CSV table of C-alpha atoms and ligand atoms in Angstrom, one decimal:
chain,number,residue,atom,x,y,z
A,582,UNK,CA,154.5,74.1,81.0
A,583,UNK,CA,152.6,77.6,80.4
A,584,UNK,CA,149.7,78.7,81.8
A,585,UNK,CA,147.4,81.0,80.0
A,586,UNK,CA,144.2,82.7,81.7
A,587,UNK,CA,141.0,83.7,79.9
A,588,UNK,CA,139.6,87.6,81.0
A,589,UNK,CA,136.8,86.7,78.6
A,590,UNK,CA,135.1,83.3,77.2
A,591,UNK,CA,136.8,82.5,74.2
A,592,UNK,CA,135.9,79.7,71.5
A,593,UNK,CA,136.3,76.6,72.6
A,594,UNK,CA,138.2,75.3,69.0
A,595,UNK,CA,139.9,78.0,69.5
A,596,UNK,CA,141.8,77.4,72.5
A,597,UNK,CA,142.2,73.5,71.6
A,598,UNK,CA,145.2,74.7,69.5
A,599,UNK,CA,147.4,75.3,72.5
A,600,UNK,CA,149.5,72.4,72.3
A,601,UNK,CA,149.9,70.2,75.6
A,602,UNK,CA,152.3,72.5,77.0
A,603,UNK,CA,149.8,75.0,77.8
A,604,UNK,CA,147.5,74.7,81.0
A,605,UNK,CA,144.3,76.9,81.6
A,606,UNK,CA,144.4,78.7,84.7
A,607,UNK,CA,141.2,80.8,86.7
A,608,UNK,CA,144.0,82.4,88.5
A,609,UNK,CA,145.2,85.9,86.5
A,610,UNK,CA,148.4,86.2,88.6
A,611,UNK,CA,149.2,82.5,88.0
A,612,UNK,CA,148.9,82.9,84.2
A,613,UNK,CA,151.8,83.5,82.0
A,614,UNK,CA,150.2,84.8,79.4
A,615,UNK,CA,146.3,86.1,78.9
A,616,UNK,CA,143.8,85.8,76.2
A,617,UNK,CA,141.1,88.6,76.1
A,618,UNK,CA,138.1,90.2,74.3
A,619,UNK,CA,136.6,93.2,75.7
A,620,UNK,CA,137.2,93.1,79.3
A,621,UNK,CA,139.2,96.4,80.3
A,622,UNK,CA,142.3,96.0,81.6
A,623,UNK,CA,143.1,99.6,82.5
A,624,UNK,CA,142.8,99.0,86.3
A,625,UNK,CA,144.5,95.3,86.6
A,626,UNK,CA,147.1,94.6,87.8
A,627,UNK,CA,149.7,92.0,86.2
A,628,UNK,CA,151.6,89.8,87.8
A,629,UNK,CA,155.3,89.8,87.1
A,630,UNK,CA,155.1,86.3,85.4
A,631,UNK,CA,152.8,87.6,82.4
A,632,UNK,CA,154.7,88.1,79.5
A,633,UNK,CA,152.0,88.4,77.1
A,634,UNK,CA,148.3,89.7,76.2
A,635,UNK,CA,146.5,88.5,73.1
A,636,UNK,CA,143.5,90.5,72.0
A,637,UNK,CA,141.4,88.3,70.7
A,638,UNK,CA,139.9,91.1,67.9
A,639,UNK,CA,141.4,93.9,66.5
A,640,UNK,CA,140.7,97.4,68.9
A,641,UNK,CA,142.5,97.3,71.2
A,642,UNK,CA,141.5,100.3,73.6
A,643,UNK,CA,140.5,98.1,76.3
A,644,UNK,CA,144.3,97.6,77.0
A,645,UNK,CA,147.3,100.0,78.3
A,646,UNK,CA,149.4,99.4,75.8
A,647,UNK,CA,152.2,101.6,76.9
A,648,UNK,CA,151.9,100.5,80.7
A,649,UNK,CA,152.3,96.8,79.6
A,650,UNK,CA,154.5,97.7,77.5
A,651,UNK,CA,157.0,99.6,80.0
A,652,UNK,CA,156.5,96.5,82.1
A,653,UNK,CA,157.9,94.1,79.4
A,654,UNK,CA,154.4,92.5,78.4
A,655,UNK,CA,153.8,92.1,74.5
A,656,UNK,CA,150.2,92.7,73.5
A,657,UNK,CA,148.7,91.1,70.5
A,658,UNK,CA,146.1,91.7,68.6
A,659,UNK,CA,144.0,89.5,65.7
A,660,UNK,CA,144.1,91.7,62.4
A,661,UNK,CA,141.8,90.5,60.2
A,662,UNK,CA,140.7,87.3,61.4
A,663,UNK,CA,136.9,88.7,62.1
A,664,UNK,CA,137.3,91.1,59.0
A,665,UNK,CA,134.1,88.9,56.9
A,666,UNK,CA,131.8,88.6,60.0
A,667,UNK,CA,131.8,92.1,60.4
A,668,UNK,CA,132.1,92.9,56.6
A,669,UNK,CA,129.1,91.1,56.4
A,670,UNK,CA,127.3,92.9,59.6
A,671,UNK,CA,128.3,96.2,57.7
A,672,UNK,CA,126.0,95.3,54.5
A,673,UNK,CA,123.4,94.1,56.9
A,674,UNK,CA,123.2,97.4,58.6
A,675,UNK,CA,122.8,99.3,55.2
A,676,UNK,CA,120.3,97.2,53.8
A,677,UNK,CA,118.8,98.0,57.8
A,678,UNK,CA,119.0,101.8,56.7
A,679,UNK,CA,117.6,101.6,53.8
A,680,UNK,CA,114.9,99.9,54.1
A,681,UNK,CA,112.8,99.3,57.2
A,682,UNK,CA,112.6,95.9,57.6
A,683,UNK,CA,112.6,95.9,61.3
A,684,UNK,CA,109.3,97.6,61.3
A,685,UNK,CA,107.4,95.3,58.9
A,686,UNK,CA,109.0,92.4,60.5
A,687,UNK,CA,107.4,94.0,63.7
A,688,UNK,CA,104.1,94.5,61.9
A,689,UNK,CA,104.2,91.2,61.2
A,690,UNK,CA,104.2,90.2,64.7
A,691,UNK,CA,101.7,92.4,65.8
A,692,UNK,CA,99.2,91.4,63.3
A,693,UNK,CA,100.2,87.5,63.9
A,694,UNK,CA,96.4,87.0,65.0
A,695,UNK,CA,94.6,88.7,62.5
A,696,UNK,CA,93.0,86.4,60.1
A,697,UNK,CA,93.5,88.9,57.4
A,698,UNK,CA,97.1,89.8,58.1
A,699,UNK,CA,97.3,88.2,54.0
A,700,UNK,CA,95.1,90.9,52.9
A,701,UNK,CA,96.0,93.9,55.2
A,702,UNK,CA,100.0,93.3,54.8
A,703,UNK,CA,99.7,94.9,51.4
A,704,UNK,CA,97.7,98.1,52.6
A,705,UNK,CA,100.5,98.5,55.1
A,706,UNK,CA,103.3,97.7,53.4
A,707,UNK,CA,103.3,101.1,51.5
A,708,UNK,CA,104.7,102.7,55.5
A,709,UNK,CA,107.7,100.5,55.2
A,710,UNK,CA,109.0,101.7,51.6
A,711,UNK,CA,112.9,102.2,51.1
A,712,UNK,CA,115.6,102.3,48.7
A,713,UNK,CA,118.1,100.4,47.2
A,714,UNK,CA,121.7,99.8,47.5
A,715,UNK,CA,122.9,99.9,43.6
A,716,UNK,CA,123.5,103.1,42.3
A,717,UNK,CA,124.1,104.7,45.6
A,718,UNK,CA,127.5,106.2,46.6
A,719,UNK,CA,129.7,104.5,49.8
A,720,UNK,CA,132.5,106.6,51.2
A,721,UNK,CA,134.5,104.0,53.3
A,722,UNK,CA,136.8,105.3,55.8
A,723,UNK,CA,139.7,103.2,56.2
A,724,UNK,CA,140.6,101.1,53.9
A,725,UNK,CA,142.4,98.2,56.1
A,726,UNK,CA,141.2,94.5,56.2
A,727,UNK,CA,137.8,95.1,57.2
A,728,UNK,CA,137.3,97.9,55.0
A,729,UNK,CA,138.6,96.4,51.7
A,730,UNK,CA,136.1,93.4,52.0
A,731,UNK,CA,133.4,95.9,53.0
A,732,UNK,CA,134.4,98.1,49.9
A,733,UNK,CA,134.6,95.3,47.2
A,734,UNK,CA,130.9,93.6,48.6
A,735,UNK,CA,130.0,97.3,48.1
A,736,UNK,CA,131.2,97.3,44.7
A,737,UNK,CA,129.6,93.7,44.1
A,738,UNK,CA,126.3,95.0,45.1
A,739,UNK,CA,126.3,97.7,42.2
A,740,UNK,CA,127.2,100.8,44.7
A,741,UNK,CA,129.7,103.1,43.5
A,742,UNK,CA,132.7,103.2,46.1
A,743,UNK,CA,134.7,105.6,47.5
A,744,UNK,CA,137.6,104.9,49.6
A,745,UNK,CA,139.9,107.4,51.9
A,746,UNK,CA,143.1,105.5,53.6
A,747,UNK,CA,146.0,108.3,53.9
A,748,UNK,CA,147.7,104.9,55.3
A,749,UNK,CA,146.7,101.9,53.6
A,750,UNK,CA,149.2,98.9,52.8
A,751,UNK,CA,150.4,97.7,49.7
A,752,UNK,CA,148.5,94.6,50.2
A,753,UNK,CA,145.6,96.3,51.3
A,754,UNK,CA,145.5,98.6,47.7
A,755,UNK,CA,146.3,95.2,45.6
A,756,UNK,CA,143.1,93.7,47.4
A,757,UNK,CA,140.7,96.6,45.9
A,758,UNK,CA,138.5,96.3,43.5
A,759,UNK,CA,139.6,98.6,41.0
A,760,UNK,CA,136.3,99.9,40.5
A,761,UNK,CA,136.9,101.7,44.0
A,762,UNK,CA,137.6,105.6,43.6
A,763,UNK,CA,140.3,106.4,45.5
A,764,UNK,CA,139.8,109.9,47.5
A,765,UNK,CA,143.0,111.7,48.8
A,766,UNK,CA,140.7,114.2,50.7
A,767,UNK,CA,137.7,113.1,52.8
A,768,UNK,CA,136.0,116.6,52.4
A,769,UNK,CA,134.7,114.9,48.7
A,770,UNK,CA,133.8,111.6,50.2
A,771,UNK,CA,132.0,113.7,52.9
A,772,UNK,CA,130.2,115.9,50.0
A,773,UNK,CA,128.8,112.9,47.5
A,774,UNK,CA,128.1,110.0,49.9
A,775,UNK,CA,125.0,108.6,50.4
A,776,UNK,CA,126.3,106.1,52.9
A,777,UNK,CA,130.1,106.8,55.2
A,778,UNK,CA,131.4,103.8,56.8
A,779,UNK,CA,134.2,104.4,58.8
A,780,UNK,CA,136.8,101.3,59.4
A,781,UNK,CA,139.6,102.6,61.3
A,782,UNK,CA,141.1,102.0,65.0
A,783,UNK,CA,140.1,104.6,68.1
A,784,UNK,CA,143.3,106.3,68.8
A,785,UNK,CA,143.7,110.0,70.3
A,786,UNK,CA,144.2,111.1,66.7
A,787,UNK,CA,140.6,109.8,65.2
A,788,UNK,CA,138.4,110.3,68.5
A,789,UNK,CA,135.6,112.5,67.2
A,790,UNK,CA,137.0,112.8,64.1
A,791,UNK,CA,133.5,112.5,62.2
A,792,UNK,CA,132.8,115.8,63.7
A,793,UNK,CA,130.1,118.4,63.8
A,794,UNK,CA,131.9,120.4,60.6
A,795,UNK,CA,132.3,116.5,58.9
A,796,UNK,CA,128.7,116.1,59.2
A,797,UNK,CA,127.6,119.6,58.3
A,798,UNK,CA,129.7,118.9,54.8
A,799,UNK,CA,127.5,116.1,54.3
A,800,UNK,CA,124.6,115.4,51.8
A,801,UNK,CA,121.2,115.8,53.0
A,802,UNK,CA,119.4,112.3,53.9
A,803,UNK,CA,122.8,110.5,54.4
A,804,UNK,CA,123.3,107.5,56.1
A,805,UNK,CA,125.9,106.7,58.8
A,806,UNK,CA,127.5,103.5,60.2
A,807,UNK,CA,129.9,102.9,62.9
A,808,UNK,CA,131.5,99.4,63.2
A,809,UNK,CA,134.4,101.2,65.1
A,810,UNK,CA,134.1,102.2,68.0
A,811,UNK,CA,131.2,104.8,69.3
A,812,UNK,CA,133.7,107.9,70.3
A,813,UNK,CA,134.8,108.3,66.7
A,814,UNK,CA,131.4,110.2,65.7
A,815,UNK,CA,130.7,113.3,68.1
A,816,UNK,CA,128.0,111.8,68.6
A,817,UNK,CA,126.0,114.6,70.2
A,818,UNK,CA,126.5,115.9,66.6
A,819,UNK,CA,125.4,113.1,64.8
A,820,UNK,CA,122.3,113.3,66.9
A,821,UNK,CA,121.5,116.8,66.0
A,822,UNK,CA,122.2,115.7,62.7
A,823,UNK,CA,119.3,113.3,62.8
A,824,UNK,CA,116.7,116.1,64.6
A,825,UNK,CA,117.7,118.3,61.6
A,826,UNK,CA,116.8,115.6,59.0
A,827,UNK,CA,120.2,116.0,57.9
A,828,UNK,CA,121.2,112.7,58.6
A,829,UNK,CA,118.8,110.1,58.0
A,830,UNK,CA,120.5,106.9,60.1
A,831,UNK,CA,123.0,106.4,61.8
A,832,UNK,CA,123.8,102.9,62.2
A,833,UNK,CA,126.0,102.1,65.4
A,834,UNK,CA,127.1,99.1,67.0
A,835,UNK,CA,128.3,100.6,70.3
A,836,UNK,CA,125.4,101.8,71.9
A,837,UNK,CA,125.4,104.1,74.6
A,838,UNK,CA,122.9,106.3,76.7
A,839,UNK,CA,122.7,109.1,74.4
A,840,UNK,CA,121.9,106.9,71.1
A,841,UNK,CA,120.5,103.7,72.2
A,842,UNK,CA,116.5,103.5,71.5
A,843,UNK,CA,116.9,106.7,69.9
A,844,UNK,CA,114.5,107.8,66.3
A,845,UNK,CA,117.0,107.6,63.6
A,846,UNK,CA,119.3,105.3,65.0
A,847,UNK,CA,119.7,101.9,64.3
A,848,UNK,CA,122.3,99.8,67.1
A,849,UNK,CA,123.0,96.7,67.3
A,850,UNK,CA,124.6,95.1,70.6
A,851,UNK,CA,128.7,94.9,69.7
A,852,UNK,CA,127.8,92.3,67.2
A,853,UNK,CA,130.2,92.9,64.6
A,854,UNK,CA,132.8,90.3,65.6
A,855,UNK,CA,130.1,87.8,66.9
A,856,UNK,CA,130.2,85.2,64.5
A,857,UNK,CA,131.3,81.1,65.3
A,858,UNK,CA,133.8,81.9,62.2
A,859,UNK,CA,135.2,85.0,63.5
A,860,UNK,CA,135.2,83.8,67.1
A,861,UNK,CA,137.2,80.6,66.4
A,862,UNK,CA,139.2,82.4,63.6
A,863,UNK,CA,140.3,85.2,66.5
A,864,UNK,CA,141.4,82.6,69.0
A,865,UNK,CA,143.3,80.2,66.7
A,866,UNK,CA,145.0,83.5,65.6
A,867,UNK,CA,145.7,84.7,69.4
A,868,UNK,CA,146.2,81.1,70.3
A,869,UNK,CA,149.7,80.9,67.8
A,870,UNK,CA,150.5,84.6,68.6
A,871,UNK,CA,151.1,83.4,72.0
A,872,UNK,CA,152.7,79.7,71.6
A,873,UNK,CA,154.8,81.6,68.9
A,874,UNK,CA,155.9,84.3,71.4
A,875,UNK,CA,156.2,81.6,74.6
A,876,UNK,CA,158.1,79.3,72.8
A,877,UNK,CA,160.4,81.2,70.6
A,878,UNK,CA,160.2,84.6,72.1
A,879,UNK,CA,159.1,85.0,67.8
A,880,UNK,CA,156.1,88.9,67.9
A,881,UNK,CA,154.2,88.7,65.2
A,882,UNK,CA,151.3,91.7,65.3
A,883,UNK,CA,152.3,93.1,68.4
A,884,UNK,CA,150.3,96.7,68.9
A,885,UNK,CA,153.3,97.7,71.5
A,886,UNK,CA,156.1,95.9,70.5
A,887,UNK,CA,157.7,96.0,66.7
A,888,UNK,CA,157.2,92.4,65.1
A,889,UNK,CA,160.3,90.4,65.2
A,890,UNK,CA,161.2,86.6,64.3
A,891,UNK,CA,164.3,84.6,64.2
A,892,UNK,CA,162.4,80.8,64.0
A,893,UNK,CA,163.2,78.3,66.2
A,894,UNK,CA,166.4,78.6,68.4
A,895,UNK,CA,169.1,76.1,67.3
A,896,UNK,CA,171.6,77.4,69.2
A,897,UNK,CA,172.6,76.4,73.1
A,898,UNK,CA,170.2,79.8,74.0
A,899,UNK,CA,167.8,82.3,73.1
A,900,UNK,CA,167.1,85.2,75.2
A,901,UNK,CA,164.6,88.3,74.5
A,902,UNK,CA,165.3,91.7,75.8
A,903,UNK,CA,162.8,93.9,75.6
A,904,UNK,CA,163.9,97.7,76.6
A,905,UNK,CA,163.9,101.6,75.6
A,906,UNK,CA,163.8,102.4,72.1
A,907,UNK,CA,167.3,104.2,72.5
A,908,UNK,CA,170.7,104.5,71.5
A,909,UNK,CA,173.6,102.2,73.2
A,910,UNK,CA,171.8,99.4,74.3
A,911,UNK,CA,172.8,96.8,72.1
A,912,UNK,CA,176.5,98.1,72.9
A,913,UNK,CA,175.8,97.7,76.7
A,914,UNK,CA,174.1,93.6,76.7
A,915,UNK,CA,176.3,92.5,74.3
A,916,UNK,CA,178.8,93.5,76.2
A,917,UNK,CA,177.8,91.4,79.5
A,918,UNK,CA,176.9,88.8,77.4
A,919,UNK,CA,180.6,88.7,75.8
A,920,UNK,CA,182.2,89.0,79.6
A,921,UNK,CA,179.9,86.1,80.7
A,922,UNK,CA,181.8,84.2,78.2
A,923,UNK,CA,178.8,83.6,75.6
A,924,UNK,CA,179.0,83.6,71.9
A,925,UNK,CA,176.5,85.0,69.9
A,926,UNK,CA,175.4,82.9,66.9
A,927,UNK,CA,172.7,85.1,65.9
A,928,UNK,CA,170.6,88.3,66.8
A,929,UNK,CA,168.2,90.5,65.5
A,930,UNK,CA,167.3,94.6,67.1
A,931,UNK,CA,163.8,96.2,66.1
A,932,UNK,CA,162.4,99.2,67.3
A,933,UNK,CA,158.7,100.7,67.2
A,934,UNK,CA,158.3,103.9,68.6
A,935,UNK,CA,159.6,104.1,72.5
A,936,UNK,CA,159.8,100.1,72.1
A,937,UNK,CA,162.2,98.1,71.0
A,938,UNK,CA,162.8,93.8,71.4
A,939,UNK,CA,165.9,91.9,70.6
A,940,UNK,CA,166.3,88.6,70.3
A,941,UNK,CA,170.1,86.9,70.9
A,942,UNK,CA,170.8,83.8,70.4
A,943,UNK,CA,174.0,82.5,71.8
A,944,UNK,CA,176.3,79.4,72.7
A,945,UNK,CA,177.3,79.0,76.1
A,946,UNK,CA,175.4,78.8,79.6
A,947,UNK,CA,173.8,81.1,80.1
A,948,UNK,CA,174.1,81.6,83.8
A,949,UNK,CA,171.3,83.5,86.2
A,950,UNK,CA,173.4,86.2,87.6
A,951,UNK,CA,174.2,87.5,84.0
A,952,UNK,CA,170.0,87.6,83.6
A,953,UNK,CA,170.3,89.5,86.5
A,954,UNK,CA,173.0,91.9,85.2
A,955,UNK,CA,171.1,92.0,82.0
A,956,UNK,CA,167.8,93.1,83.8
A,957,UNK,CA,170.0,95.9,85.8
A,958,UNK,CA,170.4,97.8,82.5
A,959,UNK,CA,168.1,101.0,82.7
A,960,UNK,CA,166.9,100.7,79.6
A,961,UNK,CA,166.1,97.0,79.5
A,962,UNK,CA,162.3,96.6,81.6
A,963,UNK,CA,162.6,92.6,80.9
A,964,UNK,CA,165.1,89.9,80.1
A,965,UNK,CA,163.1,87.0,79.5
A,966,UNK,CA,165.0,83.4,78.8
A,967,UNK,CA,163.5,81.1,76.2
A,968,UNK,CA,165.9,78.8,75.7
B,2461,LIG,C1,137.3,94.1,67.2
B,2461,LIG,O1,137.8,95.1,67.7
B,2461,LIG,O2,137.8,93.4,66.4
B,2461,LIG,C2,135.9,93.8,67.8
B,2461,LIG,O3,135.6,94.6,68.8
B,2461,LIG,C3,135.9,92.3,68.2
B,2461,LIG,C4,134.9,91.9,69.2
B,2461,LIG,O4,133.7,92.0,69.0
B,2461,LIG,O5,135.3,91.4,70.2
């Protein structure tokens, strides 16, 4: 039996796919693995029993990765699974931009009790004027799940599309329209976009990297959207951009002190993700990560860990190892494992950065002081038994 804790509330049919070998806890240091959203984990502390954090989403910067990571816990995250909800949010938010709809839906309600409201709605209408979507340029930034959906809708809805991904998949470039103009330098996308949307994960390499220079670069009367995360525009910048008239909205979804209520900006509350659909389709995602992982000690979209999968045990044992990216380590547990008298039927070694995981399965008993001897390698920070 496993016992898995919830940081955040997570979709109910989404956590009915744990199997009956799973048990909710309210306890964190009771659980052996955790599901989460956006609580921030920086300052908790994890009891030695978790082996695993699913992220129910795809940022992940509300977890240490490295710390869990040092202490043997995998973290997962959901890649993809709330790509169309907030693909969908992204259009929204254009169609926000470019034409005011929030402020004749407003007028609306503020002339609800004048009898004429039929007759004066077309006087004022003229104050709520935009433009359209077709014809317009997109520069997307990041081309991964969600910004291949939100590039080919873009394409669907007559805009002409350019895309910058110095790192995009296979899979991701056989997804693409091939109407989308593929842009090797962002300076160009920066120079002939009416609209930037930028789709890519906060890491110390892309914080602020929509800059004050980026935005300078831009055309006049652009429009902005963040579906990121909020520290990837200097936003101080985009803000002067706004005064200047250089930028004409900036749509965020991460409000924050400095843009929230603010003329020219447009935020929404973190709604990107907050579909039923993407909700459910996160968890059931998380949900298998995990049993996958409990079960058959099997990563599969680990953000610290490299993904690694040997099916189901059908061996006498399986047991994970997960240690220092570094030479002689498979030399050193093979070898207790060979003195303890085990015979291994199959393994598999796969490292990812400072990180690596192997799997071992073996025939044999497996006794407890050999875990322990296993665990008194250096380099090894867990030895976890799964079989
Ligand atoms: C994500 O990173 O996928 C979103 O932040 C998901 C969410 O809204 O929880």
């Amino acid at each position: 039996m496993f016992k898995y804790h919830c940081l955040n509330p997570l979709s109910q049919t989404g956590l009915d796919h744990f199997n009956t070998n799973y048990q909710k806890t309210d306890d964190l240091k009771d659980a052996d693995c955790i599901l989460v959203r956006s609580a921030k984990m920086h300052d908790l502390t994890l009891d030695p029993k978790t082996v695993a954090v699913a992220r129910a989403g795809a940022g992940v910067n509300n977890i240490p990765l490295e710390d869990y990571a040092r202490q043997g816990v995998v973290v997962f995250n959901t890649p993809g699974a709330n790509a169309n909800g907030v693909k969908e949010l992204v259009i929204a938010g254009m169609l926000l931009a470019s034409r005011d709809i929030v402020g004749g839906v407003n007028w609306s309600k503020d002339n609800a009790s004048d009898p004429d409201i039929s007759k004066n709605m077309e006087k004022a209408k003229k104050q709520f004027k935009g433009t359209e979507l077709a014809g317009k340029k997109l520069g997307v930034i990041g081309l991964g799940a969600i910004g291949q959906m939100v590039a080919n809708a873009a394409v669907s809805l007559g805009m002409e599309v350019y895309g910058y991904d110095p790192y995009i998949s296979v899979n991701a470039a056989w997804n693409l329209s091939r109407d989308i103009h593929h842009e090797t330098n962002p300076a160009r996308l920066y120079a002939e976009a009416d609209f930037i949307t930028v789709h890519i994960p906060l890491l110390d390499s892309t914080r602020g990297m929509i800059d004050r220079a980026a935005i300078e670069s831009m055309k006049k009367g652009v429009i902005l959207l963040n579906y990121s995360r909020d520290v990837i525009y200097d936003e101080a910048a985009v803000m002067d951009g706004i005064a200047a008239g250089k930028i004409r909205k900036y749509v965020t979804d991460f409000p924050n002190p400095l843009t929230a209520g603010k003329e020219g900006v447009i935020a929404t509350p973190h709604l990107g993700a907050s579909t039923e659909e993407s909700e459910e389709n996160c968890t059931v995602m998380a949900v298998k990560e995990l049993m996958d992982y409990m079960e058959n000690g099997n990563i599969t979209h680990s953000v610290n860990y490299p993904d690694c999968t040997m099916g189901i045990c059908s061996s006498d044992g399986r047991i994970a190892l997960l240690h220092h990216n570094t030479k002689g380590v498979i030399a050193k547990y093979t070898s207790i494992l060979g003195d303890a008298g085990l015979n291994i039927t199959d393994m598999t070694n796969k490292g990812k950065g400072d990180f690596a995981y192997s799997l071992v399965d073996f025939d044999g008993e497996l006794k407890a002081e050999t875990v322990e001897a296993l665990e008194g390698i250096d380099e090894i920070y867990k030895a976890r038994v799964i079989k």
